[in-house]
């Protein structure tokens, strides 16, 4: 079974789009709409939708609504301590998401508020942990993998290696922050290299590109 292409583009309801734009996070609306359409397409496989990189739940709102529409569940994985570039003193730091007692990043409370306000808590399983560790104990197949976690080569490759084997044939692999031109983004080109790696494996076929979001379909056996 193959997820249909996202061309027939289902769009989220205005209140869901409002919850998405109101949430802290790192995804513009055009990419969010592409993410949503791909999630609905993949949801027809009847398998969970998996996200690496919850942060404050901006993209998760769209995945949760797509999951609800398809009668499946969204799973979102994050250690909630932030990526390298989100630590104090770095470009993407937000002092509002620091635990005042520990002095460490903690995006989990903000994420929970985002989901609750959007009325989507029942459609998401939030896993707090390191992506490769979760992937290593993950038992089942998923119909959709959205990689939006750490931007180092180590993290981006580990996300791919951990989750791509769990992706069903015909399912969709999405990679965020793919910047073919090195001048475009401060966070580097590791996601771009993972995108090239996925295509080179022969296991994936490109479906679409929107901004820095790439949508690939699993069409082959090797990873
Ligand atoms: N999808 C979000 C943005 C994610 S930002 C949005 O739409 O706004 C990247 C997130 O990945 C951060 O919250 C960070 O804590 C998380 N992250 C980075 N490396 C990780 C790892 N190895 N395991 C789990 N989460 C990780
Ligand atoms: Mg991103």
mmCIF file of C-alpha atoms and ligand atoms in Angstrom:
data_model
loop_
_atom_site.group_PDB
_atom_site.id
_atom_site.type_symbol
_atom_site.label_atom_id
_atom_site.label_comp_id
_atom_site.label_asym_id
_atom_site.label_seq_id
_atom_site.Cartn_x
_atom_site.Cartn_y
_atom_site.Cartn_z
ATOM 1 C CA UNK A 1 0.000 0.000 0.000
ATOM 2 C CA UNK A 2 1.296 3.432 -0.869
ATOM 3 C CA UNK A 3 0.356 6.753 0.673
ATOM 4 C CA UNK A 4 -1.188 8.957 -2.026
ATOM 5 C CA UNK A 5 0.765 12.022 -3.117
ATOM 6 C CA UNK A 6 0.070 15.209 -1.211
ATOM 7 C CA UNK A 7 -1.143 16.932 -4.390
ATOM 8 C CA UNK A 8 -4.804 16.763 -3.384
ATOM 9 C CA UNK A 9 -3.641 18.894 -0.409
ATOM 10 C CA UNK A 10 -5.962 18.651 2.558
ATOM 11 C CA UNK A 11 -5.555 21.785 4.691
ATOM 12 C CA UNK A 12 -5.969 22.219 8.448
ATOM 13 C CA UNK A 13 -9.003 24.095 9.781
ATOM 14 C CA UNK A 14 -8.401 27.786 10.619
ATOM 15 C CA UNK A 15 -8.374 27.137 14.387
ATOM 16 C CA UNK A 16 -5.645 24.523 13.959
ATOM 17 C CA UNK A 17 -3.594 26.850 11.786
ATOM 18 C CA UNK A 18 -4.085 29.547 14.437
ATOM 19 C CA UNK A 19 -2.795 27.182 17.141
ATOM 20 C CA UNK A 20 0.204 26.376 14.937
ATOM 21 C CA UNK A 21 1.090 30.016 14.306
ATOM 22 C CA UNK A 22 0.534 30.925 17.977
ATOM 23 C CA UNK A 23 2.977 28.253 19.163
ATOM 24 C CA UNK A 24 6.656 28.944 19.679
ATOM 25 C CA UNK A 25 8.761 27.166 17.125
ATOM 26 C CA UNK A 26 10.664 27.063 13.909
ATOM 27 C CA UNK A 27 8.359 26.365 10.999
ATOM 28 C CA UNK A 28 6.837 28.853 8.548
ATOM 29 C CA UNK A 29 3.236 28.438 7.387
ATOM 30 C CA UNK A 30 4.007 27.202 3.853
ATOM 31 C CA UNK A 31 6.101 24.363 5.247
ATOM 32 C CA UNK A 32 3.433 23.653 7.874
ATOM 33 C CA UNK A 33 0.805 23.235 5.171
ATOM 34 C CA UNK A 34 3.076 20.826 3.287
ATOM 35 C CA UNK A 35 3.759 18.940 6.513
ATOM 36 C CA UNK A 36 0.046 18.650 7.215
ATOM 37 C CA UNK A 37 -0.799 17.432 3.707
ATOM 38 C CA UNK A 38 1.945 14.800 3.861
ATOM 39 C CA UNK A 39 0.799 13.670 7.306
ATOM 40 C CA UNK A 40 -2.780 13.213 6.113
ATOM 41 C CA UNK A 41 -1.547 11.309 3.053
ATOM 42 C CA UNK A 42 0.628 9.024 5.185
ATOM 43 C CA UNK A 43 -2.134 8.610 7.755
ATOM 44 C CA UNK A 44 -4.089 6.571 5.223
ATOM 45 C CA UNK A 45 -1.655 3.729 5.934
ATOM 46 C CA UNK A 46 -3.293 3.418 9.365
ATOM 47 C CA UNK A 47 0.048 3.589 11.165
ATOM 48 C CA UNK A 48 1.356 6.141 13.697
ATOM 49 C CA UNK A 49 2.924 9.422 12.600
ATOM 50 C CA UNK A 50 6.335 9.950 14.220
ATOM 51 C CA UNK A 51 8.117 13.243 14.849
ATOM 52 C CA UNK A 52 11.649 13.790 16.140
ATOM 53 C CA UNK A 53 11.946 17.290 17.617
ATOM 54 C CA UNK A 54 8.838 18.373 19.528
ATOM 55 C CA UNK A 55 10.245 21.645 20.961
ATOM 56 C CA UNK A 56 7.110 23.627 21.976
ATOM 57 C CA UNK A 57 4.715 21.694 19.778
ATOM 58 C CA UNK A 58 4.373 23.967 16.777
ATOM 59 C CA UNK A 59 4.670 21.225 14.152
ATOM 60 C CA UNK A 60 3.124 18.681 16.538
ATOM 61 C CA UNK A 61 -0.200 20.570 16.412
ATOM 62 C CA UNK A 62 -0.443 19.833 12.698
ATOM 63 C CA UNK A 63 0.609 16.201 13.058
ATOM 64 C CA UNK A 64 -1.884 15.704 15.882
ATOM 65 C CA UNK A 65 -4.724 17.149 13.822
ATOM 66 C CA UNK A 66 -3.739 15.018 10.817
ATOM 67 C CA UNK A 67 -3.607 11.970 13.098
ATOM 68 C CA UNK A 68 -7.069 12.780 14.432
ATOM 69 C CA UNK A 69 -8.410 13.121 10.882
ATOM 70 C CA UNK A 70 -6.948 9.710 9.941
ATOM 71 C CA UNK A 71 -7.812 7.840 13.135
ATOM 72 C CA UNK A 72 -4.154 7.246 13.996
ATOM 73 C CA UNK A 73 -1.825 8.574 16.707
ATOM 74 C CA UNK A 74 1.023 11.077 16.502
ATOM 75 C CA UNK A 75 4.163 10.259 18.462
ATOM 76 C CA UNK A 76 6.623 13.025 19.185
ATOM 77 C CA UNK A 77 10.093 12.494 20.628
ATOM 78 C CA UNK A 78 12.295 15.087 22.342
ATOM 79 C CA UNK A 79 14.542 15.222 25.405
ATOM 80 C CA UNK A 80 13.221 18.784 25.815
ATOM 81 C CA UNK A 81 16.653 20.127 26.761
ATOM 82 C CA UNK A 82 17.097 21.884 23.428
ATOM 83 C CA UNK A 83 19.496 21.521 20.539
ATOM 84 C CA UNK A 84 22.986 23.025 20.527
ATOM 85 C CA UNK A 85 21.847 26.250 18.843
ATOM 86 C CA UNK A 86 19.046 26.729 21.430
ATOM 87 C CA UNK A 87 21.337 26.828 24.457
ATOM 88 C CA UNK A 88 21.932 30.127 26.344
ATOM 89 C CA UNK A 89 24.083 32.517 24.337
ATOM 90 C CA UNK A 90 23.198 30.910 20.997
ATOM 91 C CA UNK A 91 21.172 32.312 18.130
ATOM 92 C CA UNK A 92 17.984 30.301 18.734
ATOM 93 C CA UNK A 93 17.876 30.578 22.527
ATOM 94 C CA UNK A 94 14.583 31.580 24.163
ATOM 95 C CA UNK A 95 14.943 32.489 27.851
ATOM 96 C CA UNK A 96 11.226 31.809 28.389
ATOM 97 C CA UNK A 97 11.795 28.067 28.063
ATOM 98 C CA UNK A 98 14.432 27.709 30.763
ATOM 99 C CA UNK A 99 13.565 25.834 33.980
ATOM 100 C CA UNK A 100 14.348 28.507 36.612
ATOM 101 C CA UNK A 101 15.199 25.933 39.266
ATOM 102 C CA UNK A 102 17.649 23.939 37.179
ATOM 103 C CA UNK A 103 18.774 26.675 34.834
ATOM 104 C CA UNK A 104 18.342 24.211 31.965
ATOM 105 C CA UNK A 105 16.166 24.341 28.880
ATOM 106 C CA UNK A 106 12.806 22.659 29.406
ATOM 107 C CA UNK A 107 10.317 22.936 26.571
ATOM 108 C CA UNK A 108 7.992 20.242 27.919
ATOM 109 C CA UNK A 109 5.643 22.549 29.922
ATOM 110 C CA UNK A 110 5.236 24.922 26.963
ATOM 111 C CA UNK A 111 4.619 21.983 24.641
ATOM 112 C CA UNK A 112 1.900 20.644 26.941
ATOM 113 C CA UNK A 113 0.178 24.040 27.031
ATOM 114 C CA UNK A 114 0.305 24.253 23.227
ATOM 115 C CA UNK A 115 -1.357 20.862 22.807
ATOM 116 C CA UNK A 116 -3.937 21.448 25.504
ATOM 117 C CA UNK A 117 -4.966 24.820 24.082
ATOM 118 C CA UNK A 118 -5.339 23.239 20.657
ATOM 119 C CA UNK A 119 -7.562 20.499 22.115
ATOM 120 C CA UNK A 120 -5.261 17.828 20.735
ATOM 121 C CA UNK A 121 -3.836 16.081 23.798
ATOM 122 C CA UNK A 122 -5.733 12.847 23.107
ATOM 123 C CA UNK A 123 -4.104 12.384 19.715
ATOM 124 C CA UNK A 124 -0.441 12.569 20.741
ATOM 125 C CA UNK A 125 1.950 10.369 22.663
ATOM 126 C CA UNK A 126 4.849 12.517 23.833
ATOM 127 C CA UNK A 127 8.048 10.594 24.465
ATOM 128 C CA UNK A 128 10.668 12.397 26.553
ATOM 129 C CA UNK A 129 14.035 10.982 25.643
ATOM 130 C CA UNK A 130 16.918 10.899 23.220
ATOM 131 C CA UNK A 131 15.843 9.966 19.728
ATOM 132 C CA UNK A 132 18.334 7.120 19.120
ATOM 133 C CA UNK A 133 17.542 5.574 22.498
ATOM 134 C CA UNK A 134 13.800 5.671 21.810
ATOM 135 C CA UNK A 135 14.273 4.328 18.270
ATOM 136 C CA UNK A 136 16.366 1.446 19.621
ATOM 137 C CA UNK A 137 13.512 0.159 21.785
ATOM 138 C CA UNK A 138 10.709 1.073 19.385
ATOM 139 C CA UNK A 139 8.852 -2.083 18.334
ATOM 140 C CA UNK A 140 6.342 -1.226 15.633
ATOM 141 C CA UNK A 141 6.147 0.285 12.182
ATOM 142 C CA UNK A 142 5.243 3.886 11.511
ATOM 143 C CA UNK A 143 3.734 5.406 8.381
ATOM 144 C CA UNK A 144 5.494 8.752 8.636
ATOM 145 C CA UNK A 145 8.811 9.955 10.043
ATOM 146 C CA UNK A 146 9.430 13.696 10.400
ATOM 147 C CA UNK A 147 13.067 14.432 11.255
ATOM 148 C CA UNK A 148 13.364 17.863 12.912
ATOM 149 C CA UNK A 149 15.760 17.207 15.792
ATOM 150 C CA UNK A 150 19.425 18.046 16.340
ATOM 151 C CA UNK A 151 21.320 19.673 13.485
ATOM 152 C CA UNK A 152 24.748 18.110 13.942
ATOM 153 C CA UNK A 153 25.770 15.285 11.595
ATOM 154 C CA UNK A 154 25.840 12.960 14.574
ATOM 155 C CA UNK A 155 22.240 13.718 15.556
ATOM 156 C CA UNK A 156 20.778 13.961 12.078
ATOM 157 C CA UNK A 157 22.381 10.671 11.010
ATOM 158 C CA UNK A 158 21.302 8.941 14.213
ATOM 159 C CA UNK A 159 17.704 10.083 13.655
ATOM 160 C CA UNK A 160 17.772 8.663 10.145
ATOM 161 C CA UNK A 161 19.465 5.416 11.157
ATOM 162 C CA UNK A 162 17.161 4.978 14.138
ATOM 163 C CA UNK A 163 13.819 5.714 12.531
ATOM 164 C CA UNK A 164 14.039 4.995 8.783
ATOM 165 C CA UNK A 165 14.040 1.203 9.428
ATOM 166 C CA UNK A 166 10.695 1.586 11.265
ATOM 167 C CA UNK A 167 9.084 3.320 8.294
ATOM 168 C CA UNK A 168 6.646 1.110 6.391
ATOM 169 C CA UNK A 169 6.962 0.657 2.640
ATOM 170 C CA UNK A 170 4.944 3.433 1.005
ATOM 171 C CA UNK A 171 5.318 5.602 4.108
ATOM 172 C CA UNK A 172 6.747 9.123 4.058
ATOM 173 C CA UNK A 173 10.070 10.427 5.374
ATOM 174 C CA UNK A 174 10.184 14.188 5.894
ATOM 175 C CA UNK A 175 13.370 16.092 6.616
ATOM 176 C CA UNK A 176 13.325 19.670 7.818
ATOM 177 C CA UNK A 177 16.024 22.354 7.488
ATOM 178 C CA UNK A 178 17.432 21.049 4.227
ATOM 179 C CA UNK A 179 19.638 23.841 2.865
ATOM 180 C CA UNK A 180 21.524 22.873 -0.311
ATOM 181 C CA UNK A 181 23.349 26.222 -0.254
ATOM 182 C CA UNK A 182 25.656 26.576 2.782
ATOM 183 C CA UNK A 183 25.122 30.344 3.011
ATOM 184 C CA UNK A 184 21.408 29.906 3.716
ATOM 185 C CA UNK A 185 21.422 28.652 7.243
ATOM 186 C CA UNK A 186 23.460 29.079 10.377
ATOM 187 C CA UNK A 187 22.505 25.653 11.722
ATOM 188 C CA UNK A 188 24.452 23.933 8.960
ATOM 189 C CA UNK A 189 23.873 21.330 6.304
ATOM 190 C CA UNK A 190 23.618 18.058 8.211
ATOM 191 C CA UNK A 191 19.907 17.663 7.324
ATOM 192 C CA UNK A 192 20.808 18.255 3.663
ATOM 193 C CA UNK A 193 23.441 15.534 3.839
ATOM 194 C CA UNK A 194 20.911 13.141 5.400
ATOM 195 C CA UNK A 195 18.458 13.959 2.623
ATOM 196 C CA UNK A 196 21.158 13.119 0.034
ATOM 197 C CA UNK A 197 21.984 9.953 1.950
ATOM 198 C CA UNK A 198 18.340 8.842 1.955
ATOM 199 C CA UNK A 199 18.070 9.373 -1.813
ATOM 200 C CA UNK A 200 21.412 7.622 -2.430
ATOM 201 C CA UNK A 201 20.232 4.584 -0.470
ATOM 202 C CA UNK A 202 17.768 3.773 -3.246
ATOM 203 C CA UNK A 203 15.061 3.240 -0.615
ATOM 204 C CA UNK A 204 13.413 6.647 -1.112
ATOM 205 C CA UNK A 205 11.855 8.646 -3.920
ATOM 206 C CA UNK A 206 11.382 12.395 -3.616
ATOM 207 C CA UNK A 207 7.745 13.518 -3.517
ATOM 208 C CA UNK A 208 7.976 17.262 -2.926
ATOM 209 C CA UNK A 209 10.024 20.176 -1.606
ATOM 210 C CA UNK A 210 8.598 23.222 0.202
ATOM 211 C CA UNK A 211 11.057 25.738 1.603
ATOM 212 C CA UNK A 212 13.532 23.644 3.599
ATOM 213 C CA UNK A 213 11.102 20.715 3.955
ATOM 214 C CA UNK A 214 11.653 17.606 1.840
ATOM 215 C CA UNK A 215 9.104 14.819 1.496
ATOM 216 C CA UNK A 216 10.369 11.385 0.416
ATOM 217 C CA UNK A 217 8.461 8.137 0.021
ATOM 218 C CA UNK A 218 9.903 4.802 1.056
ATOM 219 C CA UNK A 219 9.823 2.789 -2.127
ATOM 220 C CA UNK A 220 12.720 0.388 -1.674
ATOM 221 C CA UNK A 221 14.033 -2.138 0.795
ATOM 222 C CA UNK A 222 17.535 -0.929 1.689
ATOM 223 C CA UNK A 223 18.044 2.085 3.961
HETATM 224 N N1 LIG B 1 9.457 20.742 15.335
HETATM 225 C C1 LIG B 1 9.670 21.927 16.140
HETATM 226 C C2 LIG B 1 11.118 22.380 16.220
HETATM 227 C C3 LIG B 1 12.088 21.370 16.764
HETATM 228 S S1 LIG B 1 13.589 22.124 17.296
HETATM 229 C C4 LIG B 1 8.805 23.081 15.618
HETATM 230 O O1 LIG B 1 7.966 22.892 14.740
HETATM 231 O O2 LIG B 1 8.942 24.206 16.097
HETATM 232 C C5 LIG B 1 14.600 20.732 17.592
HETATM 233 C C6 LIG B 1 14.255 19.944 18.846
HETATM 234 O O3 LIG B 1 14.998 18.729 18.776
HETATM 235 C C7 LIG B 1 14.655 20.596 20.176
HETATM 236 O O4 LIG B 1 13.512 20.743 20.992
HETATM 237 C C8 LIG B 1 15.663 19.621 20.802
HETATM 238 O O5 LIG B 1 15.509 19.441 22.201
HETATM 239 C C9 LIG B 1 15.359 18.333 20.080
HETATM 240 N N2 LIG B 1 16.474 17.414 19.966
HETATM 241 C C10 LIG B 1 17.717 17.668 19.485
HETATM 242 N N3 LIG B 1 18.463 16.558 19.501
HETATM 243 C C11 LIG B 1 17.678 15.566 20.001
HETATM 244 C C12 LIG B 1 17.883 14.170 20.261
HETATM 245 N N4 LIG B 1 19.026 13.571 19.991
HETATM 246 N N5 LIG B 1 16.858 13.470 20.777
HETATM 247 C C13 LIG B 1 15.675 14.060 21.062
HETATM 248 N N6 LIG B 1 15.409 15.365 20.819
HETATM 249 C C14 LIG B 1 16.404 16.104 20.294
HETATM 250 MG MG1 LIG B 2 13.468 22.513 12.012
#
